[in-house]
mmCIF file of C-alpha atoms and ligand atoms in Angstrom:
data_model
loop_
_atom_site.group_PDB
_atom_site.id
_atom_site.type_symbol
_atom_site.label_atom_id
_atom_site.label_comp_id
_atom_site.label_asym_id
_atom_site.label_seq_id
_atom_site.Cartn_x
_atom_site.Cartn_y
_atom_site.Cartn_z
ATOM 1 C CA MET A 1 172.594 75.296 -154.385
ATOM 2 C CA TRP A 2 176.053 75.369 -153.456
ATOM 3 C CA ASN A 3 176.244 77.912 -150.623
ATOM 4 C CA GLU A 4 173.704 76.337 -149.004
ATOM 5 C CA VAL A 5 175.264 72.972 -148.802
ATOM 6 C CA LYS A 6 177.532 74.724 -147.547
ATOM 7 C CA THR A 7 175.831 76.343 -144.901
ATOM 8 C CA ASN A 8 173.721 73.453 -144.099
ATOM 9 C CA LEU A 9 177.259 71.530 -143.628
ATOM 10 C CA SER A 10 178.963 74.210 -141.831
ATOM 11 C CA SER A 11 175.249 74.113 -139.724
ATOM 12 C CA ALA A 12 175.794 69.904 -138.862
ATOM 13 C CA LYS A 13 179.855 70.714 -138.446
ATOM 14 C CA VAL A 14 178.684 70.102 -134.567
ATOM 15 C CA TYR A 15 178.142 66.144 -135.633
ATOM 16 C CA LEU A 16 181.676 66.551 -137.245
ATOM 17 C CA LYS A 17 183.158 64.199 -134.968
ATOM 18 C CA GLU A 18 180.358 61.499 -134.607
ATOM 19 C CA PHE A 19 179.987 61.916 -138.575
ATOM 20 C CA LEU A 20 183.824 60.495 -138.585
ATOM 21 C CA PHE A 21 184.128 58.108 -135.859
ATOM 22 C CA PHE A 22 181.341 56.044 -137.298
ATOM 23 C CA ASN A 23 182.635 56.366 -140.960
ATOM 24 C CA ALA A 24 186.129 55.280 -139.259
ATOM 25 C CA ILE A 25 183.925 52.136 -137.661
ATOM 26 C CA PHE A 26 182.423 51.636 -140.792
ATOM 27 C CA ILE A 27 185.506 51.899 -143.387
ATOM 28 C CA LEU A 28 187.999 49.351 -140.912
ATOM 29 C CA LEU A 29 184.998 46.916 -141.089
ATOM 30 C CA LEU A 30 185.135 46.745 -145.153
ATOM 31 C CA PHE A 31 188.802 46.167 -145.059
ATOM 32 C CA PHE A 32 188.391 43.465 -142.850
ATOM 33 C CA ILE A 33 184.619 41.883 -145.000
ATOM 34 C CA VAL A 34 185.760 43.069 -148.575
ATOM 35 C CA GLU A 35 188.531 41.378 -149.931
ATOM 36 C CA ASN A 36 188.174 43.507 -153.697
ATOM 37 C CA LYS A 37 189.349 46.751 -153.843
ATOM 38 C CA ILE A 38 187.073 48.389 -156.258
ATOM 39 C CA ILE A 39 184.276 47.177 -154.420
ATOM 40 C CA LEU A 40 186.060 47.934 -151.476
ATOM 41 C CA ILE A 41 186.999 51.967 -153.237
ATOM 42 C CA THR A 42 183.509 51.997 -154.234
ATOM 43 C CA LEU A 43 182.065 51.263 -150.904
ATOM 44 C CA ILE A 44 184.052 53.494 -149.103
ATOM 45 C CA ALA A 45 182.810 56.214 -151.639
ATOM 46 C CA LEU A 46 179.097 55.293 -151.466
ATOM 47 C CA ILE A 47 180.086 55.669 -147.534
ATOM 48 C CA LEU A 48 181.316 58.998 -147.489
ATOM 49 C CA LEU A 49 178.842 60.548 -150.276
ATOM 50 C CA PHE A 50 175.434 59.183 -147.931
ATOM 51 C CA GLY A 51 177.942 60.645 -144.505
ATOM 52 C CA LEU A 52 177.394 64.101 -146.732
ATOM 53 C CA ILE A 53 174.104 63.907 -147.733
ATOM 54 C CA PHE A 54 173.279 62.740 -144.073
ATOM 55 C CA LEU A 55 175.227 65.704 -142.961
ATOM 56 C CA ASN A 56 173.308 67.888 -144.626
ATOM 57 C CA VAL A 57 169.726 67.526 -144.473
ATOM 58 C CA VAL A 58 170.978 67.407 -140.567
ATOM 59 C CA GLY A 59 172.493 70.607 -141.376
ATOM 60 C CA TYR A 60 169.728 72.240 -143.214
ATOM 61 C CA LYS A 61 167.148 70.893 -140.602
ATOM 62 C CA ARG A 62 168.789 72.609 -137.799
ATOM 63 C CA ASN A 63 169.433 75.815 -140.080
ATOM 64 C CA ARG A 64 165.708 76.160 -140.055
ATOM 65 C CA GLU A 65 165.048 75.420 -136.337
ATOM 66 C CA LEU A 66 167.502 78.543 -135.640
ATOM 67 C CA LYS A 67 166.218 80.772 -137.990
ATOM 68 C CA THR A 68 162.564 80.190 -136.588
ATOM 69 C CA ILE A 69 164.468 80.775 -132.520
ATOM 70 C CA GLU A 70 166.312 83.386 -134.216
ATOM 71 C CA SER A 71 163.296 85.074 -135.977
ATOM 72 C CA VAL A 72 161.130 84.704 -132.426
ATOM 73 C CA ILE A 73 163.944 86.623 -130.722
ATOM 74 C CA SER A 74 164.421 89.367 -132.839
ATOM 75 C CA GLY A 75 160.403 89.873 -133.003
ATOM 76 C CA ILE A 76 160.491 90.081 -129.182
ATOM 77 C CA ARG A 77 163.148 92.217 -129.264
ATOM 78 C CA LYS A 78 161.732 94.760 -132.210
ATOM 79 C CA ASN A 79 158.331 94.498 -130.248
ATOM 80 C CA THR A 80 156.785 92.521 -133.046
ATOM 81 C CA ILE A 81 155.692 90.153 -131.061
ATOM 82 C CA ASN A 82 152.604 90.896 -129.298
ATOM 83 C CA HIS A 83 151.647 87.475 -127.386
ATOM 84 C CA PRO A 84 152.727 84.611 -125.772
ATOM 85 C CA GLU A 85 150.808 82.210 -128.757
ATOM 86 C CA GLU A 86 152.600 84.050 -131.778
ATOM 87 C CA ILE A 87 156.158 81.935 -130.358
ATOM 88 C CA LYS A 88 155.406 79.324 -132.269
ATOM 89 C CA LEU A 89 159.050 76.100 -132.642
ATOM 90 C CA LYS A 90 159.111 73.291 -134.115
ATOM 91 C CA GLU A 91 157.319 70.553 -132.504
ATOM 92 C CA ASN A 92 160.101 68.880 -131.618
ATOM 93 C CA LEU A 93 161.375 72.087 -129.426
ATOM 94 C CA HIS A 94 158.284 72.420 -127.554
ATOM 95 C CA SER A 95 159.904 72.433 -124.267
ATOM 96 C CA LEU A 96 161.728 75.349 -125.252
ATOM 97 C CA GLN A 97 158.954 77.096 -127.188
ATOM 98 C CA ASP A 98 157.062 76.732 -123.458
ATOM 99 C CA GLU A 99 160.389 78.420 -121.743
ATOM 100 C CA ILE A 100 160.372 81.523 -124.535
ATOM 101 C CA GLN A 101 156.592 81.963 -123.856
ATOM 102 C CA GLN A 102 157.190 82.287 -119.961
ATOM 103 C CA MET A 103 160.402 84.391 -120.456
ATOM 104 C CA PHE A 104 157.848 86.739 -122.434
ATOM 105 C CA GLU A 105 155.234 86.633 -120.600
ATOM 106 C CA LYS A 106 157.461 87.624 -117.360
ATOM 107 C CA GLU A 107 159.418 90.437 -119.111
ATOM 108 C CA ARG A 108 156.155 91.395 -120.513
ATOM 109 C CA ASN A 109 154.640 91.886 -116.651
ATOM 110 C CA ASP A 110 157.972 93.123 -115.478
ATOM 111 C CA ILE A 111 157.604 96.295 -117.603
ATOM 112 C CA GLU A 112 153.697 96.794 -116.735
ATOM 113 C CA TYR A 113 154.863 96.348 -113.239
ATOM 114 C CA LEU A 114 157.852 98.961 -114.184
ATOM 115 C CA LYS A 115 155.482 101.322 -116.162
ATOM 116 C CA ARG A 116 153.022 101.340 -113.288
ATOM 117 C CA LEU A 117 155.276 102.347 -110.540
ATOM 118 C CA GLU A 118 155.965 104.997 -112.772
ATOM 119 C CA ARG A 119 152.326 105.608 -113.304
ATOM 120 C CA MET A 120 152.486 106.358 -109.606
ATOM 121 C CA ARG A 121 155.081 108.063 -109.146
ATOM 122 C CA THR A 122 154.115 110.705 -110.786
ATOM 123 C CA GLU A 123 150.801 110.366 -109.834
ATOM 124 C CA PHE A 124 151.295 110.735 -106.215
ATOM 125 C CA LEU A 125 153.999 113.925 -106.529
ATOM 126 C CA ALA A 126 151.058 115.701 -108.261
ATOM 127 C CA ASN A 127 148.762 115.418 -105.448
ATOM 128 C CA VAL A 128 152.119 116.353 -103.189
ATOM 129 C CA SER A 129 152.007 119.192 -105.300
ATOM 130 C CA HIS A 130 148.620 120.012 -105.481
ATOM 131 C CA GLU A 131 148.392 118.720 -102.260
ATOM 132 C CA LEU A 132 150.826 121.026 -100.617
ATOM 133 C CA ARG A 133 149.525 124.116 -102.588
ATOM 134 C CA THR A 134 146.293 124.516 -101.177
ATOM 135 C CA PRO A 135 147.671 125.873 -97.686
ATOM 136 C CA ILE A 136 150.096 126.961 -99.103
ATOM 137 C CA PHE A 137 148.278 129.333 -101.230
ATOM 138 C CA ALA A 138 145.375 129.774 -98.769
ATOM 139 C CA ILE A 139 149.048 131.893 -96.040
ATOM 140 C CA GLN A 140 149.909 133.771 -98.950
ATOM 141 C CA GLY A 141 146.359 134.994 -99.015
ATOM 142 C CA TYR A 142 146.020 135.516 -95.734
ATOM 143 C CA ILE A 143 149.417 137.779 -95.272
ATOM 144 C CA GLU A 144 148.275 139.496 -97.885
ATOM 145 C CA THR A 145 145.062 141.024 -97.103
ATOM 146 C CA LEU A 146 146.600 141.478 -93.416
ATOM 147 C CA LEU A 147 149.418 143.392 -94.783
ATOM 148 C CA ASP A 148 147.688 145.074 -97.492
ATOM 149 C CA GLY A 149 145.195 146.636 -94.137
ATOM 150 C CA ALA A 150 143.346 144.038 -92.583
ATOM 151 C CA ILE A 151 145.925 143.742 -89.477
ATOM 152 C CA ASP A 152 144.561 147.557 -88.468
ATOM 153 C CA ASP A 153 140.689 146.145 -88.490
ATOM 154 C CA GLU A 154 140.390 144.737 -84.758
ATOM 155 C CA LYS A 155 137.224 142.884 -86.541
ATOM 156 C CA VAL A 156 139.110 140.567 -88.683
ATOM 157 C CA ASN A 157 142.509 140.694 -88.027
ATOM 158 C CA LYS A 158 142.424 137.925 -85.275
ATOM 159 C CA TYR A 159 140.228 135.400 -87.737
ATOM 160 C CA PHE A 160 142.713 135.781 -90.622
ATOM 161 C CA LEU A 161 145.598 134.464 -87.635
ATOM 162 C CA ASP A 162 143.445 131.985 -87.225
ATOM 163 C CA LYS A 163 143.237 131.300 -90.487
ATOM 164 C CA ALA A 164 146.567 131.186 -91.752
ATOM 165 C CA ASN A 165 147.493 129.161 -88.454
ATOM 166 C CA GLN A 166 144.951 126.623 -89.245
ATOM 167 C CA HIS A 167 146.784 126.384 -92.374
ATOM 168 C CA THR A 168 149.441 126.318 -91.384
ATOM 169 C CA ILE A 169 149.060 123.112 -89.098
ATOM 170 C CA ASN A 170 147.411 121.065 -92.045
ATOM 171 C CA LEU A 171 150.913 121.570 -93.727
ATOM 172 C CA SER A 172 153.064 120.660 -90.980
ATOM 173 C CA ASN A 173 150.122 116.969 -90.718
ATOM 174 C CA LEU A 174 150.349 116.670 -93.945
ATOM 175 C CA LEU A 175 154.250 116.538 -94.103
ATOM 176 C CA ASN A 176 154.405 114.187 -91.169
ATOM 177 C CA ASP A 177 152.370 112.301 -92.965
ATOM 178 C CA LEU A 178 154.532 112.174 -96.431
ATOM 179 C CA ILE A 179 157.452 111.923 -93.978
ATOM 180 C CA ASP A 180 155.817 108.362 -92.017
ATOM 181 C CA ILE A 181 154.610 106.974 -96.229
ATOM 182 C CA SER A 182 158.144 107.363 -96.806
ATOM 183 C CA MET A 183 159.957 106.006 -94.176
ATOM 184 C CA ILE A 184 156.964 103.332 -94.341
ATOM 185 C CA GLU A 185 157.620 102.466 -98.241
ATOM 186 C CA SER A 186 161.542 102.450 -97.874
ATOM 187 C CA GLY A 187 161.715 100.266 -95.132
ATOM 188 C CA GLU A 188 162.965 102.619 -92.622
ATOM 189 C CA MET A 189 160.334 102.330 -90.032
ATOM 190 C CA ARG A 190 161.851 100.395 -87.272
ATOM 191 C CA MET A 191 159.234 99.052 -85.571
ATOM 192 C CA SER A 192 159.294 97.565 -81.755
ATOM 193 C CA TYR A 193 157.027 95.027 -80.715
ATOM 194 C CA ARG A 194 155.692 94.715 -76.961
ATOM 195 C CA TYR A 195 153.115 92.338 -74.919
ATOM 196 C CA PHE A 196 151.004 95.678 -73.540
ATOM 197 C CA ASP A 197 147.840 95.640 -71.736
ATOM 198 C CA ILE A 198 144.989 96.644 -74.201
ATOM 199 C CA ASN A 199 142.843 98.208 -71.722
ATOM 200 C CA ASP A 200 145.427 101.130 -70.028
ATOM 201 C CA TYR A 201 146.704 101.778 -73.712
ATOM 202 C CA LEU A 202 142.897 102.011 -75.246
ATOM 203 C CA SER A 203 141.211 103.968 -72.505
ATOM 204 C CA GLN A 204 143.597 106.804 -72.120
ATOM 205 C CA ILE A 205 143.977 107.142 -76.444
ATOM 206 C CA ILE A 206 139.958 107.254 -76.006
ATOM 207 C CA GLN A 207 140.183 110.223 -73.239
ATOM 208 C CA GLU A 208 142.576 111.962 -75.715
ATOM 209 C CA MET A 209 139.855 111.517 -78.163
ATOM 210 C CA MET A 210 136.815 112.580 -76.381
ATOM 211 C CA PRO A 211 137.440 116.926 -76.486
ATOM 212 C CA ILE A 212 136.948 116.470 -80.696
ATOM 213 C CA ALA A 213 134.124 113.936 -80.267
ATOM 214 C CA ARG A 214 132.526 116.136 -77.538
ATOM 215 C CA GLU A 215 132.482 119.428 -79.881
ATOM 216 C CA LYS A 216 130.835 117.241 -82.699
ATOM 217 C CA ASN A 217 128.545 116.226 -80.113
ATOM 218 C CA ILE A 218 129.127 112.755 -81.011
ATOM 219 C CA GLU A 219 128.811 109.969 -78.030
ATOM 220 C CA LEU A 220 132.955 108.067 -77.873
ATOM 221 C CA VAL A 221 132.359 105.197 -76.230
ATOM 222 C CA TYR A 222 135.202 102.279 -75.053
ATOM 223 C CA HIS A 223 133.812 98.939 -74.431
ATOM 224 C CA PRO A 224 137.133 97.291 -72.185
ATOM 225 C CA ALA A 225 138.535 93.595 -73.144
ATOM 226 C CA LYS A 226 138.625 91.184 -69.929
ATOM 227 C CA GLU A 227 140.618 92.397 -67.050
ATOM 228 C CA GLY A 228 144.450 92.562 -67.777
ATOM 229 C CA LEU A 229 144.313 91.069 -71.681
ATOM 230 C CA GLN A 230 147.851 91.673 -72.912
ATOM 231 C CA LEU A 231 148.171 92.332 -77.243
ATOM 232 C CA PHE A 232 151.446 92.194 -78.878
ATOM 233 C CA GLY A 233 152.321 95.063 -81.057
ATOM 234 C CA ASP A 234 154.134 98.486 -81.275
ATOM 235 C CA LYS A 235 152.035 100.938 -78.695
ATOM 236 C CA SER A 236 153.126 103.666 -80.936
ATOM 237 C CA ARG A 237 152.830 103.251 -84.419
ATOM 238 C CA LEU A 238 149.819 100.973 -83.217
ATOM 239 C CA LYS A 239 148.939 104.668 -81.262
ATOM 240 C CA GLN A 240 148.675 106.761 -85.380
ATOM 241 C CA VAL A 241 146.225 103.621 -86.621
ATOM 242 C CA PHE A 242 144.510 104.297 -83.839
ATOM 243 C CA ILE A 243 143.857 107.709 -83.453
ATOM 244 C CA ASN A 244 143.722 107.472 -87.526
ATOM 245 C CA LEU A 245 140.250 105.633 -87.099
ATOM 246 C CA ILE A 246 138.943 106.905 -84.621
ATOM 247 C CA THR A 247 139.812 110.583 -86.096
ATOM 248 C CA ASN A 248 137.602 109.151 -89.681
ATOM 249 C CA ALA A 249 134.964 107.919 -86.965
ATOM 250 C CA ILE A 250 134.069 110.913 -86.240
ATOM 251 C CA LYS A 251 135.068 113.444 -89.374
ATOM 252 C CA TYR A 252 133.031 111.078 -91.632
ATOM 253 C CA THR A 253 130.346 110.865 -88.640
ATOM 254 C CA GLU A 254 127.031 114.076 -88.162
ATOM 255 C CA GLN A 255 125.517 112.084 -85.808
ATOM 256 C CA GLY A 256 125.183 109.077 -83.130
ATOM 257 C CA LYS A 257 128.242 107.476 -81.278
ATOM 258 C CA VAL A 258 131.976 106.293 -82.066
ATOM 259 C CA GLU A 259 132.794 102.750 -79.999
ATOM 260 C CA VAL A 260 135.762 100.897 -79.800
ATOM 261 C CA LEU A 261 135.335 97.342 -78.835
ATOM 262 C CA ILE A 262 137.355 94.523 -78.561
ATOM 263 C CA VAL A 263 136.646 90.727 -79.091
ATOM 264 C CA GLU A 264 138.192 88.591 -78.010
ATOM 265 C CA GLU A 265 139.760 84.946 -79.504
ATOM 266 C CA SER A 266 141.428 82.505 -79.242
ATOM 267 C CA LYS A 267 145.127 83.461 -80.822
ATOM 268 C CA TYR A 268 144.266 87.443 -81.270
ATOM 269 C CA GLY A 269 141.811 90.394 -79.803
ATOM 270 C CA LYS A 270 140.023 92.217 -82.487
ATOM 271 C CA ILE A 271 139.825 95.450 -82.389
ATOM 272 C CA ILE A 272 136.955 96.781 -83.768
ATOM 273 C CA ILE A 273 136.429 100.791 -84.109
ATOM 274 C CA ARG A 274 131.972 101.527 -85.346
ATOM 275 C CA ASP A 275 130.128 104.374 -86.277
ATOM 276 C CA THR A 276 127.103 105.445 -87.318
ATOM 277 C CA GLY A 277 128.292 108.156 -90.243
ATOM 278 C CA ILE A 278 127.808 108.549 -93.386
ATOM 279 C CA GLY A 279 129.741 105.270 -94.388
ATOM 280 C CA ILE A 280 131.699 104.479 -97.469
ATOM 281 C CA PRO A 281 129.944 103.640 -101.267
ATOM 282 C CA GLN A 282 131.128 99.699 -102.042
ATOM 283 C CA GLU A 283 132.618 100.499 -105.223
ATOM 284 C CA ASP A 284 134.959 102.490 -103.150
ATOM 285 C CA ILE A 285 136.091 100.536 -100.299
ATOM 286 C CA ASN A 286 138.906 98.666 -101.387
ATOM 287 C CA ARG A 287 140.310 102.377 -102.630
ATOM 288 C CA ILE A 288 140.525 104.398 -99.422
ATOM 289 C CA PHE A 289 143.534 102.620 -98.610
ATOM 290 C CA GLU A 290 145.596 104.346 -101.965
ATOM 291 C CA ARG A 291 147.763 107.636 -101.401
ATOM 292 C CA PHE A 292 145.420 110.322 -101.551
ATOM 293 C CA TYR A 293 141.976 108.395 -102.199
ATOM 294 C CA ARG A 294 138.860 110.756 -101.187
ATOM 295 C CA VAL A 295 135.540 109.446 -101.899
ATOM 296 C CA ASP A 296 134.265 112.947 -101.590
ATOM 297 C CA LYS A 297 137.555 115.083 -102.078
ATOM 298 C CA ALA A 298 135.567 117.890 -101.420
ATOM 299 C CA ARG A 299 133.714 116.771 -98.082
ATOM 300 C CA SER A 300 137.090 115.409 -97.009
ATOM 301 C CA ARG A 301 139.103 118.680 -97.485
ATOM 302 C CA ALA A 302 136.527 120.483 -95.862
ATOM 303 C CA VAL A 303 137.715 118.259 -92.732
ATOM 304 C CA GLY A 304 140.859 118.841 -93.031
ATOM 305 C CA GLY A 305 141.815 115.681 -94.617
ATOM 306 C CA THR A 306 144.199 114.505 -97.364
ATOM 307 C CA GLY A 307 143.413 111.098 -97.655
ATOM 308 C CA LEU A 308 147.037 109.846 -96.187
ATOM 309 C CA GLY A 309 145.625 108.341 -92.817
ATOM 310 C CA LEU A 310 143.708 104.762 -94.139
ATOM 311 C CA ALA A 311 147.578 104.761 -96.257
ATOM 312 C CA ILE A 312 149.587 104.533 -93.389
ATOM 313 C CA VAL A 313 147.459 102.748 -91.355
ATOM 314 C CA LYS A 314 147.157 99.751 -93.878
ATOM 315 C CA HIS A 315 151.056 99.732 -93.875
ATOM 316 C CA ILE A 316 151.609 100.002 -89.777
ATOM 317 C CA VAL A 317 148.740 97.213 -89.476
ATOM 318 C CA GLU A 318 150.320 94.796 -91.990
ATOM 319 C CA ALA A 319 153.376 95.094 -90.597
ATOM 320 C CA HIS A 320 151.635 93.601 -87.410
ATOM 321 C CA ASN A 321 150.681 90.477 -89.750
ATOM 322 C CA SER A 322 147.485 91.668 -89.677
ATOM 323 C CA LYS A 323 144.988 92.961 -91.928
ATOM 324 C CA ILE A 324 142.492 95.984 -91.660
ATOM 325 C CA GLU A 325 139.000 94.961 -92.607
ATOM 326 C CA VAL A 326 136.085 97.262 -93.883
ATOM 327 C CA LYS A 327 132.064 96.980 -93.932
ATOM 328 C CA SER A 328 129.990 99.969 -94.769
ATOM 329 C CA GLU A 329 126.705 100.648 -95.177
ATOM 330 C CA LEU A 330 125.577 104.205 -96.913
ATOM 331 C CA GLY A 331 123.941 106.860 -94.419
ATOM 332 C CA VAL A 332 123.903 103.271 -92.134
ATOM 333 C CA GLY A 333 127.823 103.821 -90.350
ATOM 334 C CA SER A 334 131.332 102.073 -91.121
ATOM 335 C CA GLU A 335 132.926 99.529 -89.168
ATOM 336 C CA PHE A 336 136.900 99.387 -89.711
ATOM 337 C CA SER A 337 138.310 95.976 -87.475
ATOM 338 C CA PHE A 338 141.791 94.112 -87.172
ATOM 339 C CA LYS A 339 143.545 91.223 -85.043
ATOM 340 C CA LEU A 340 146.645 91.838 -83.026
ATOM 341 C CA LYS A 341 148.282 88.592 -81.230
ATOM 342 C CA LYS A 342 147.491 87.267 -77.863
HETATM 343 N N1 LIG B 1 134.996 105.798 -90.859
HETATM 344 C C1 LIG B 1 134.864 106.773 -92.482
HETATM 345 N N2 LIG B 1 133.427 106.262 -92.774
HETATM 346 C C2 LIG B 1 133.648 107.037 -93.857
HETATM 347 N N3 LIG B 1 134.041 107.216 -94.831
HETATM 348 C C3 LIG B 1 135.106 107.163 -94.518
HETATM 349 C C4 LIG B 1 136.096 107.005 -92.885
HETATM 350 N N4 LIG B 1 136.819 106.779 -92.652
HETATM 351 C C5 LIG B 1 137.700 107.164 -94.704
HETATM 352 N N5 LIG B 1 136.282 107.645 -94.993
HETATM 353 C C6 LIG B 1 136.758 107.437 -96.496
HETATM 354 O O1 LIG B 1 138.288 107.696 -96.680
HETATM 355 C C7 LIG B 1 138.789 108.302 -97.325
HETATM 356 C C8 LIG B 1 140.626 107.997 -96.890
HETATM 357 O O2 LIG B 1 140.743 108.028 -95.304
HETATM 358 P P1 LIG B 1 142.269 108.632 -95.267
HETATM 359 O O3 LIG B 1 142.108 108.605 -93.530
HETATM 360 O O4 LIG B 1 142.934 108.005 -95.269
HETATM 361 O O5 LIG B 1 141.709 110.598 -95.600
HETATM 362 P P2 LIG B 1 141.317 111.860 -94.744
HETATM 363 O O6 LIG B 1 140.926 110.820 -93.380
HETATM 364 O O7 LIG B 1 140.443 112.378 -96.257
HETATM 365 O O8 LIG B 1 142.934 112.303 -94.736
HETATM 366 P P3 LIG B 1 144.371 112.676 -93.811
HETATM 367 O O9 LIG B 1 143.681 111.062 -92.965
HETATM 368 O O10 LIG B 1 144.845 111.747 -94.299
HETATM 369 O O11 LIG B 1 143.771 113.603 -92.681
HETATM 370 C C9 LIG B 1 138.180 109.321 -96.476
HETATM 371 O O12 LIG B 1 138.083 110.720 -97.033
HETATM 372 C C10 LIG B 1 136.848 108.580 -96.697
HETATM 373 O O13 LIG B 1 136.169 109.460 -97.673
HETATM 374 MG MG1 LIG B 2 141.584 110.072 -92.369
#
């Protein structure tokens, strides 16, 4: 009991100055008002006693509040608190309670975010290793077969060399994509924005892509915009975007056509790449921009895809303060579009 009183009083020590100040005023007043010495001493003793009792009560309450705060903090530290609603303080400490709850929530979100990043990093590394392994194993296999004697067999030697060569091309494409991704994500990719003639620019890209389309018997059509239309962007980075989107359109189309068109709006030019291909299931549309995500892994790998193309496209389009939109219907076709400033 005495120990508790001592703790209470020591907790209330912060109010000691105020306590002494008011007591001194009362006692001074009593000196002037009360003449009888015995009454005066009794009153002073009573004032001091009540003062001490009051300090004890204040100290007791303060102690209890501090203990609750302490137990909340230790609960957060020891992870025994899992929800912000479990953080409860006395009514008069509502704003402190709100602050602690918000701090708890923010910390939990930060930790979740870091965990997610860590998971993504591990996943990314696993994907990279897996994707590197495929062409390296293939090249190794072809070289070993050639060394084991196939090199002298006129019927297959060129075929194996061609295959090995194709895999080195895939490997080199994969490495270039990885370098791009890491440059974009570390903020090292320098952009250089200029106005350029979109018709000249796109017709040239379409010409370059024509042989690939022709090889698959797919019609590749460009519908030019109004003559002289200038759009604003980084030409060399945008070339990566167009090559990726048009290559995809051709790769994932069995028959029909791929069209590139520009819809002019008041402040923007909207560029659309439309195909009559296999389409993308609705549930996959939001995921195709993730690194290494492929709707049909086997099919995509067969056409030489690693699933990095659209991740790069998204980054570059967003660096242009734009957003890439996708509309697609299974078996009917897909349409990718984004806007560039006029
Ligand atoms: N025009 C399209 N039609 C149908 N599916 C598409 C189309 N474009 C993309 N996809 C789907 O989205 C996935 C991701 O595309 P992305 O360009 O990122 O990878 P990829 O083409 O497989 O490989 P990469 O571009 O890295 O060589 C593809 O694997 C494919 O399943
Ligand atoms: Mg692609």
